[in-house]
PDB file of C-alpha atoms and ligand atoms in Angstrom:
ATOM      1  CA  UNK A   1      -5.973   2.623 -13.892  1.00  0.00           C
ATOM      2  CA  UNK A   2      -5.216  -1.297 -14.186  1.00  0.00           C
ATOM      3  CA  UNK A   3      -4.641  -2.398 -17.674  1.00  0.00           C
ATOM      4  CA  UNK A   4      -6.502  -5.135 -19.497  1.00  0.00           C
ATOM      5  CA  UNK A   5      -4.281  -6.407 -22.671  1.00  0.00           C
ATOM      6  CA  UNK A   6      -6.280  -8.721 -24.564  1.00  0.00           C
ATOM      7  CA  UNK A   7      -4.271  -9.786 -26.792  1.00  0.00           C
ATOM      8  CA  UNK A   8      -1.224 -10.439 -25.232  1.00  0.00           C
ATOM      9  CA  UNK A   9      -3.910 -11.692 -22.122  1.00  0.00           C
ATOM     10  CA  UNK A  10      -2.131  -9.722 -18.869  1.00  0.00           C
ATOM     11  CA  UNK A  11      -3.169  -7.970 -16.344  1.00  0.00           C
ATOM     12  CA  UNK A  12      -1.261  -4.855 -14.632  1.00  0.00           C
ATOM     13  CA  UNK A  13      -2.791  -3.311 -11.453  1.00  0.00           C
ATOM     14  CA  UNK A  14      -0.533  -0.487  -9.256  1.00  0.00           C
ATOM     15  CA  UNK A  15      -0.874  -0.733  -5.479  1.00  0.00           C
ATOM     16  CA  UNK A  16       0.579   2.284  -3.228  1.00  0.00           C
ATOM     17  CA  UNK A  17       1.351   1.835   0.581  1.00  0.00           C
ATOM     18  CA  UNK A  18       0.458   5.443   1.823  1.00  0.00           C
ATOM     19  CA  UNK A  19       1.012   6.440   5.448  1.00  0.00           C
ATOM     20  CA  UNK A  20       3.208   9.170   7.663  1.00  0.00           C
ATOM     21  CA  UNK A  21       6.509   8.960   8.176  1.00  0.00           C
ATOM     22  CA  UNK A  22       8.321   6.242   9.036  1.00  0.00           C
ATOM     23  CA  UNK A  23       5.001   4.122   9.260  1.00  0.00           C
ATOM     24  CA  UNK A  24       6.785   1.013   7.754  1.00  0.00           C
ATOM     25  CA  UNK A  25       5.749   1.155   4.257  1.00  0.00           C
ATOM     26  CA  UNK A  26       9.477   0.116   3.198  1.00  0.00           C
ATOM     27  CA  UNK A  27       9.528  -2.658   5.695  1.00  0.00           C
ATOM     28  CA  UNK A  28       6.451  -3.783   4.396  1.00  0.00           C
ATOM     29  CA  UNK A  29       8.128  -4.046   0.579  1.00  0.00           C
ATOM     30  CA  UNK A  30      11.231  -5.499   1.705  1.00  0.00           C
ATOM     31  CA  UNK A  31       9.841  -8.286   3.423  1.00  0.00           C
ATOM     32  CA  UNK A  32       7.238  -9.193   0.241  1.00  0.00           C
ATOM     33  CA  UNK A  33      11.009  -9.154  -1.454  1.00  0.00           C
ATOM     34  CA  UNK A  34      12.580 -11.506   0.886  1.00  0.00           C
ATOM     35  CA  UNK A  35       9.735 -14.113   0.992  1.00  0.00           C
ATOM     36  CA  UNK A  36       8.649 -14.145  -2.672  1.00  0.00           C
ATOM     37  CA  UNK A  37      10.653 -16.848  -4.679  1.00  0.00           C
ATOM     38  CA  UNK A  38      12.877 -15.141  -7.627  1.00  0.00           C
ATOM     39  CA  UNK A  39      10.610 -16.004 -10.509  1.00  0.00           C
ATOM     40  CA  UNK A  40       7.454 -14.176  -9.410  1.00  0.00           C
ATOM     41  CA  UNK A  41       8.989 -11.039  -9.123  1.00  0.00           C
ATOM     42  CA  UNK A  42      11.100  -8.357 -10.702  1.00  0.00           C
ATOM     43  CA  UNK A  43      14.031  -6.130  -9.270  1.00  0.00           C
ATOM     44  CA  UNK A  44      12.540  -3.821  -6.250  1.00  0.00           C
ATOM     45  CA  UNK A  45      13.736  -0.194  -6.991  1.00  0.00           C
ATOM     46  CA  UNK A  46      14.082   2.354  -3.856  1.00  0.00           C
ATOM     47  CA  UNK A  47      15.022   5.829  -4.636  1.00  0.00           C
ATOM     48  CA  UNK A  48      15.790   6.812  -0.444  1.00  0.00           C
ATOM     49  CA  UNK A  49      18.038   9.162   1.222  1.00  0.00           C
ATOM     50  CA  UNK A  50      20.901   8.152   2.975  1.00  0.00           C
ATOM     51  CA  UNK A  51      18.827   7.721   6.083  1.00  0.00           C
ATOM     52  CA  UNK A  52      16.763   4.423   4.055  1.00  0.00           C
ATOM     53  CA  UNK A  53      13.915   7.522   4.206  1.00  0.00           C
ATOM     54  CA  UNK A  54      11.668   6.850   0.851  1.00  0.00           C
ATOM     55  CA  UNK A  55      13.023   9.682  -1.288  1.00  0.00           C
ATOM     56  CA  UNK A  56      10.694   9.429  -4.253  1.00  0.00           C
ATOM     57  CA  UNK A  57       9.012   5.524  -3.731  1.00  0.00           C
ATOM     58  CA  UNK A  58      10.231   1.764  -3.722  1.00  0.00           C
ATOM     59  CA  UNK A  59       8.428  -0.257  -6.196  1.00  0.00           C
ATOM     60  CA  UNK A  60       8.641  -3.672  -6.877  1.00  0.00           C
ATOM     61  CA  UNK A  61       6.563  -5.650  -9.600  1.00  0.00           C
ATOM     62  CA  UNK A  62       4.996  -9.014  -8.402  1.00  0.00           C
ATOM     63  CA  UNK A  63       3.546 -11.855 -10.443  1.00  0.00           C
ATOM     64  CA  UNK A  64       0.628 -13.381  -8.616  1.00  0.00           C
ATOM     65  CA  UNK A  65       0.166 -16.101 -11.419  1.00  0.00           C
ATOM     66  CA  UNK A  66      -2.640 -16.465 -13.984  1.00  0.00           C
ATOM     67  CA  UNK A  67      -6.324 -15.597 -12.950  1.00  0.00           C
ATOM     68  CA  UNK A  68      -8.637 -16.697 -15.894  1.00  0.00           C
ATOM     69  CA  UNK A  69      -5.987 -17.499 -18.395  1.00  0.00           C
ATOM     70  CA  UNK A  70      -4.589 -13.768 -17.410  1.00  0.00           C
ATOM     71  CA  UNK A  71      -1.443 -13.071 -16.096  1.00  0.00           C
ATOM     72  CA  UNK A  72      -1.841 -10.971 -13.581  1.00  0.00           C
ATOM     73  CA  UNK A  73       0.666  -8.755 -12.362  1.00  0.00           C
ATOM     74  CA  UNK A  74       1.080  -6.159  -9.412  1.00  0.00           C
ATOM     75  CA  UNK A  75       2.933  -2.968  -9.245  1.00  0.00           C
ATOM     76  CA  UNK A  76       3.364  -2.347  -5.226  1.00  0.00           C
ATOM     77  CA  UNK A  77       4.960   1.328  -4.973  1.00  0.00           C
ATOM     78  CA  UNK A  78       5.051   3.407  -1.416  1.00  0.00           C
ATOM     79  CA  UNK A  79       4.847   6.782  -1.206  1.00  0.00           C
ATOM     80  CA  UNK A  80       7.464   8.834   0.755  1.00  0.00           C
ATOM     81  CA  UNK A  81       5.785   9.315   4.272  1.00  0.00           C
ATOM     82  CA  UNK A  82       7.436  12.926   5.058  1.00  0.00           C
ATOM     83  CA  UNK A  83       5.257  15.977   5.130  1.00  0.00           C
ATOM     84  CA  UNK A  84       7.028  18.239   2.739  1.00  0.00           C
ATOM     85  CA  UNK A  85       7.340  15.318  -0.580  1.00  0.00           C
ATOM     86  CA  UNK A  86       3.425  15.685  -1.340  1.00  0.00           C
ATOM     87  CA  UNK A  87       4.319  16.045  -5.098  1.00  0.00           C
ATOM     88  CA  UNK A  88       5.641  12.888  -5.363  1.00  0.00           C
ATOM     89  CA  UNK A  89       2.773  11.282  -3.258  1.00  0.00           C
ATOM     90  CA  UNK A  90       0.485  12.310  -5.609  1.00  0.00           C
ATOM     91  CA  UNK A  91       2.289  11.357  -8.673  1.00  0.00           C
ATOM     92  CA  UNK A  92       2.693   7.835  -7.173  1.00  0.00           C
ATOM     93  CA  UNK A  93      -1.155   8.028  -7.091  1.00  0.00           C
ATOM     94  CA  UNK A  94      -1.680   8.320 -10.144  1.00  0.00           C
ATOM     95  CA  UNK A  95      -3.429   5.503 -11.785  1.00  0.00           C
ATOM     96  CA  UNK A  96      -3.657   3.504  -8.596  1.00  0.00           C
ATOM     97  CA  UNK A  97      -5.992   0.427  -8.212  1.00  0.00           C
ATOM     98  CA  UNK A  98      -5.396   0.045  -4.795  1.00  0.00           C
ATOM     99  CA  UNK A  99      -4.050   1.152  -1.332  1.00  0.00           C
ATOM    100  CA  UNK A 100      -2.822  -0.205   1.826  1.00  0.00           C
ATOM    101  CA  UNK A 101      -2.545   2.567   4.559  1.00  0.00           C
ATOM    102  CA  UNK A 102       0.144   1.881   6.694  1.00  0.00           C
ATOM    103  CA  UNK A 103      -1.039   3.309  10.397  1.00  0.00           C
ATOM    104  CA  UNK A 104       1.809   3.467  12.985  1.00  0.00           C
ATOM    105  CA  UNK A 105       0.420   2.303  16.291  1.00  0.00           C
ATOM    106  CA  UNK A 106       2.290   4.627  18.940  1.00  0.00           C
ATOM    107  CA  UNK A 107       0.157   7.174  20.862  1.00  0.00           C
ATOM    108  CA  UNK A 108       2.596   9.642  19.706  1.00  0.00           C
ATOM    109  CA  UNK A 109       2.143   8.650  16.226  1.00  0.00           C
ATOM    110  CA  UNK A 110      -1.847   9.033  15.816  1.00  0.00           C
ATOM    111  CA  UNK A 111      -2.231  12.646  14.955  1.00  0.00           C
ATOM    112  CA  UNK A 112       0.472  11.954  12.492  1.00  0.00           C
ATOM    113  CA  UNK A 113      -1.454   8.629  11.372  1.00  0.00           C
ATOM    114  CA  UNK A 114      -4.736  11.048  10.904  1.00  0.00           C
ATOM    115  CA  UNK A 115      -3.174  14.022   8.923  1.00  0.00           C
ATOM    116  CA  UNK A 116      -1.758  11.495   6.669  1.00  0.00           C
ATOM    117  CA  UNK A 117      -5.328   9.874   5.958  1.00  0.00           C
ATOM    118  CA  UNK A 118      -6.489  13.405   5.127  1.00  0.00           C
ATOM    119  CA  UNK A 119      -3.901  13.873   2.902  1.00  0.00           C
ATOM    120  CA  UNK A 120      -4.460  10.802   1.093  1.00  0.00           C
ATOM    121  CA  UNK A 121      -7.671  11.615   0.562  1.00  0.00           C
ATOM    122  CA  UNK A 122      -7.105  14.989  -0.772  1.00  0.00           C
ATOM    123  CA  UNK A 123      -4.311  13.695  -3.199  1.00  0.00           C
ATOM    124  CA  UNK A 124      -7.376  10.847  -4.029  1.00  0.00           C
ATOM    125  CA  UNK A 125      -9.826  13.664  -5.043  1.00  0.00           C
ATOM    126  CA  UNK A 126      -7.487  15.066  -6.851  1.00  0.00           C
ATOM    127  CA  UNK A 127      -7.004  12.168  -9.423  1.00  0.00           C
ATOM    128  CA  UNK A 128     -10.382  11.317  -9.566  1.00  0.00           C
ATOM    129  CA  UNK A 129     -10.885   8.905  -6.781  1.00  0.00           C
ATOM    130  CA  UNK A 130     -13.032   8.661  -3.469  1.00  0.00           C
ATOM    131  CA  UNK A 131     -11.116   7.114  -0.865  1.00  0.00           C
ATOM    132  CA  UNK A 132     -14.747   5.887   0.084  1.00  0.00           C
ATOM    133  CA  UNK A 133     -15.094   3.293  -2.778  1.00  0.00           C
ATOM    134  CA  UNK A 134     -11.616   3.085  -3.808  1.00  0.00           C
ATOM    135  CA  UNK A 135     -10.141  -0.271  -3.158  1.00  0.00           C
ATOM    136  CA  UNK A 136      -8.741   0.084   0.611  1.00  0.00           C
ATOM    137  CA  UNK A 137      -7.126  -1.458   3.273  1.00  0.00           C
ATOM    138  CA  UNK A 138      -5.349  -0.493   6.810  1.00  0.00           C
ATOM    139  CA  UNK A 139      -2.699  -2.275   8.114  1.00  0.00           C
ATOM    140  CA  UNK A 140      -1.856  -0.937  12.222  1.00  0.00           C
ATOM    141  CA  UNK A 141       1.793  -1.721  12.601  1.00  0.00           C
ATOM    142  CA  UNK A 142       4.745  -1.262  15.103  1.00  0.00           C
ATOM    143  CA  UNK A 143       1.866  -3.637  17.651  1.00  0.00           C
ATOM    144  CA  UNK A 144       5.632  -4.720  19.084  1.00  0.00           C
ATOM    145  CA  UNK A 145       5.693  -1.608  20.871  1.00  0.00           C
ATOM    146  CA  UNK A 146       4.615  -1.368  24.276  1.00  0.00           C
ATOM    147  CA  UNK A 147       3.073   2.349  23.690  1.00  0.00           C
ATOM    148  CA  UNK A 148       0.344   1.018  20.904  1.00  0.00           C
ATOM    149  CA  UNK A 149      -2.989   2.658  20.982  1.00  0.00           C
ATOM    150  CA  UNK A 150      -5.838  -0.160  21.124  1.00  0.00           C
ATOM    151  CA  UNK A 151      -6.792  -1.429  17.918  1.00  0.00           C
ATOM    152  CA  UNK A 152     -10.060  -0.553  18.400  1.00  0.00           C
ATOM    153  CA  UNK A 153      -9.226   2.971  19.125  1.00  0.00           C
ATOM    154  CA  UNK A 154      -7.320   3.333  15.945  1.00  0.00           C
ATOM    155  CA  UNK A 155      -9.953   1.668  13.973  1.00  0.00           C
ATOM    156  CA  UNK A 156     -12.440   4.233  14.966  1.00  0.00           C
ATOM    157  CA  UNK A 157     -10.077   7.327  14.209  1.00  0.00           C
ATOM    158  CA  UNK A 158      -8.972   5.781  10.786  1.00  0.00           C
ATOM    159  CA  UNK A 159     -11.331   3.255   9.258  1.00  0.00           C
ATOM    160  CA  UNK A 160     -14.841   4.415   9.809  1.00  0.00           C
ATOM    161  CA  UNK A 161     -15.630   2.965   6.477  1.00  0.00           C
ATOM    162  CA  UNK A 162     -14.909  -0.404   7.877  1.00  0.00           C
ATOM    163  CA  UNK A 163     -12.446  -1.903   5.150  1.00  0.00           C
ATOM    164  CA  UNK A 164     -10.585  -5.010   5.941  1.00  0.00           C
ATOM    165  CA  UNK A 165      -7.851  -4.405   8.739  1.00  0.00           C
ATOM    166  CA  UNK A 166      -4.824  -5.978  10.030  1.00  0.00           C
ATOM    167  CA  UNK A 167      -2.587  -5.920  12.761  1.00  0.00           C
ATOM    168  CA  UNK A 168       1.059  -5.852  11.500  1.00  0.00           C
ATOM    169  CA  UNK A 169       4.893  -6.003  12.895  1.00  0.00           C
ATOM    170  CA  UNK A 170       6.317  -5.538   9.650  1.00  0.00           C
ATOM    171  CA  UNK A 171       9.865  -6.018  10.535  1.00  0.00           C
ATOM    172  CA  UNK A 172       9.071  -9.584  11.842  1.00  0.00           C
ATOM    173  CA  UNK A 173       6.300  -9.674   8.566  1.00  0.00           C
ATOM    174  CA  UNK A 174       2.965 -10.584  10.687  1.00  0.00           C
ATOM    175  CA  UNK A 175       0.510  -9.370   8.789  1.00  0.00           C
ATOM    176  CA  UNK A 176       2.681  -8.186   6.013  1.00  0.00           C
ATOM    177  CA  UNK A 177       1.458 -11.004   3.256  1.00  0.00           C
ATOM    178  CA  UNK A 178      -2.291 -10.846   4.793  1.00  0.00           C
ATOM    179  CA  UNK A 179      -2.548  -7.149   3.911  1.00  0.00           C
ATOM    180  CA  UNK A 180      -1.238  -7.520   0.602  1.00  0.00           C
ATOM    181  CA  UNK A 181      -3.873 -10.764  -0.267  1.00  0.00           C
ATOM    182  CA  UNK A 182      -6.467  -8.355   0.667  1.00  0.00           C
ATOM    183  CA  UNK A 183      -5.716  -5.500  -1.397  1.00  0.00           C
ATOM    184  CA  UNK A 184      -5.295  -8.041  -4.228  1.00  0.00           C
ATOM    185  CA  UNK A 185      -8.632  -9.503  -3.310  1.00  0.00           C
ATOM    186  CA  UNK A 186     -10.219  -5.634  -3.549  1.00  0.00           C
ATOM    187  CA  UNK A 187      -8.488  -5.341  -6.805  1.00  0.00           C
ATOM    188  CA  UNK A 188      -9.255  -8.156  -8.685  1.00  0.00           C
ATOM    189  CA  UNK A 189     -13.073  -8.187  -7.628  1.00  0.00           C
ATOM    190  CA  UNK A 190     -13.109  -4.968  -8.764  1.00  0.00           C
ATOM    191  CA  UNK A 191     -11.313  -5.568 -11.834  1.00  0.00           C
ATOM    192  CA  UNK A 192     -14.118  -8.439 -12.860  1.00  0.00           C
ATOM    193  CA  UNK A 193     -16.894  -5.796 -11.790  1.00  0.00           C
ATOM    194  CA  UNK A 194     -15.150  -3.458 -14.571  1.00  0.00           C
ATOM    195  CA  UNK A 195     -15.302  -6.159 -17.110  1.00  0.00           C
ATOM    196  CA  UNK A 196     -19.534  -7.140 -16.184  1.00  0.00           C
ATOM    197  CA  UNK A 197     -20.336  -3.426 -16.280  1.00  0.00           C
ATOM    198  CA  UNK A 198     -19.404  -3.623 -19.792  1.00  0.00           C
TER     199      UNK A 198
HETATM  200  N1  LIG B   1       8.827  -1.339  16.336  1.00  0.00           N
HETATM  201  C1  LIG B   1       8.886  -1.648  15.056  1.00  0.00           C
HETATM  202  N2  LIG B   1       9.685  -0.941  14.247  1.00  0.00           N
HETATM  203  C2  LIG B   1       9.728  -1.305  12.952  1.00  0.00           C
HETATM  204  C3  LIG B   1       8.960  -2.369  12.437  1.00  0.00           C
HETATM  205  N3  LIG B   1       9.206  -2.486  11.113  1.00  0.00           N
HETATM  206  C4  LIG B   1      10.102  -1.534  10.804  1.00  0.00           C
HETATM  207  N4  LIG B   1      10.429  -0.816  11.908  1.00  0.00           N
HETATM  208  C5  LIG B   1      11.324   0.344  11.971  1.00  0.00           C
HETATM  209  O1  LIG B   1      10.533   1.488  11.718  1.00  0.00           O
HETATM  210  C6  LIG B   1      11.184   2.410  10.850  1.00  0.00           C
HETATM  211  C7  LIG B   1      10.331   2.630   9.638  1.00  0.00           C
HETATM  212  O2  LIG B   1      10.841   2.050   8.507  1.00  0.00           O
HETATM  213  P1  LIG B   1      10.379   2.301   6.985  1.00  0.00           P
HETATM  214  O3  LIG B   1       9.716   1.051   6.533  1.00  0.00           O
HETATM  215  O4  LIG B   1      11.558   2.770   6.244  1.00  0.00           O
HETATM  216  O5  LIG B   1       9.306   3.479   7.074  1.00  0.00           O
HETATM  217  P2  LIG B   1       8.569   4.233   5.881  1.00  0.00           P
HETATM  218  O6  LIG B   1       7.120   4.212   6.198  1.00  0.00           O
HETATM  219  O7  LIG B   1       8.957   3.648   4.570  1.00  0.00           O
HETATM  220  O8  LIG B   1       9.147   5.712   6.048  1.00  0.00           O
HETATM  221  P3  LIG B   1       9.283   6.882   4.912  1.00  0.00           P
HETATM  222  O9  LIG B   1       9.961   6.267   3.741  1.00  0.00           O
HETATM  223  O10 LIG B   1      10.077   7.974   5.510  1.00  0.00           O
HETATM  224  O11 LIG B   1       7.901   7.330   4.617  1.00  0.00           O
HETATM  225  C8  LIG B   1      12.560   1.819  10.614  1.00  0.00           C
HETATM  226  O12 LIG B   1      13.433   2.397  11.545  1.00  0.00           O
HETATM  227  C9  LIG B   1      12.369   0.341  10.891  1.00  0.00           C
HETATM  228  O13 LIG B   1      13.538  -0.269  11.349  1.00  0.00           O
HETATM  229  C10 LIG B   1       8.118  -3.089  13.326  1.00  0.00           C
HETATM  230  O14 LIG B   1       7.421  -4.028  12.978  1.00  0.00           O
HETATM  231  N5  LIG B   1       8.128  -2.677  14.629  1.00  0.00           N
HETATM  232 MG1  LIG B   2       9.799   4.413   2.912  1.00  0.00          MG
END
């Protein structure tokens, strides 16, 4: 869960880019790195393999500035996309505010795209969240490929709940920064709905 400190008046929210296998959820974390100027963020940390697969996670803390007097500041982690490091997946859940599912677009990726939506939701359930009201968004990446399955296509096999979706080549960064503003949107509005509620 986000943290709310009062008294020192900060806010801490954890975002996790989920997806199969080489989906681009690094790309997507690198690039946030290279564009964001050196005071609004902290040292990006990637525990990988010596094939640059995500071993463990990346992470890298972001300050987005102050939101009502609050500084607000996001935690962007991605999971390991390979089938066999589910432990770590759902440690990296826990506590999330937020996640970006990173689909890869190839035909030959979509079953992979699918199982891995599953699995997040599974690994959801099992912290305590619904990947039906948690705060959610799908980015469709690799559309630089000439094999990419219509957007609409993949939005009917992987967002039926209709969250906010974006097109992405994340090595190039389209679409990169408009994901993330979204899943900070979803966060913060449900943030201030925590704070009305009571
Ligand atoms: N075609 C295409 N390839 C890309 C793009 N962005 C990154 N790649 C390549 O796709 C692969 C995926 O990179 P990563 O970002 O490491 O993938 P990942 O989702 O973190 O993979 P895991 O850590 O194993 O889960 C790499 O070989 C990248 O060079 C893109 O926009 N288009
Ligand atoms: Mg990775």
């Amino acid at each position: 869960m986000s943290s709310i400190n009062y008294s020192s008046r900060e806010i801490n929210a954890k975002i996790a880019y989920y997806g199969a296998g080489l989906c681009c959820k690094t790309t997507n974390l690198h690039y946030i790195y290279k564009k964001t100027n050196p005071d609004s963020k902290g040292k990006m940390i990637s525990l990988a393999t010596e094939t640059e697969r995500t071993l463990f996670f990346d992470f890298l803390p972001l300050a987005l500035g102050e939101i009502r007097g609050f500084k607000t500041r996001f935690h962007l982690y991605t999971v390991p996309g390979q089938v066999f490091y589910d432990a770590s997946r759902k440690l990296i859940l826990k506590g999330v505010d937020g996640v970006v599912f990173v689909a890869d677009s190839q035909v030959e990726r979509m079953e992979a795209n699918v199982e891995s939506v599953e699995n997040l939701r599974i690994n959801l359930t099992e912290q305590g969240y619904n990947l039906d009201t948690v705060p959610y968004v799908i980015q469709y990446n690799k559309r630089d490929l000439p094999n990419c399955v219509p957007v609409a296509e993949m939005r009917a096999a992987l967002n039926p709940r209709g969250v906010p979706d974006f097109e992405a080549v994340a090595s190039d960064g389209t679409g990169v920064f408009d994901t993330l503003k979204a899943i900070a949107k979803q966060v913060i509005m449900e943030l201030k709905k925590g704070q009305e509620g009571g």
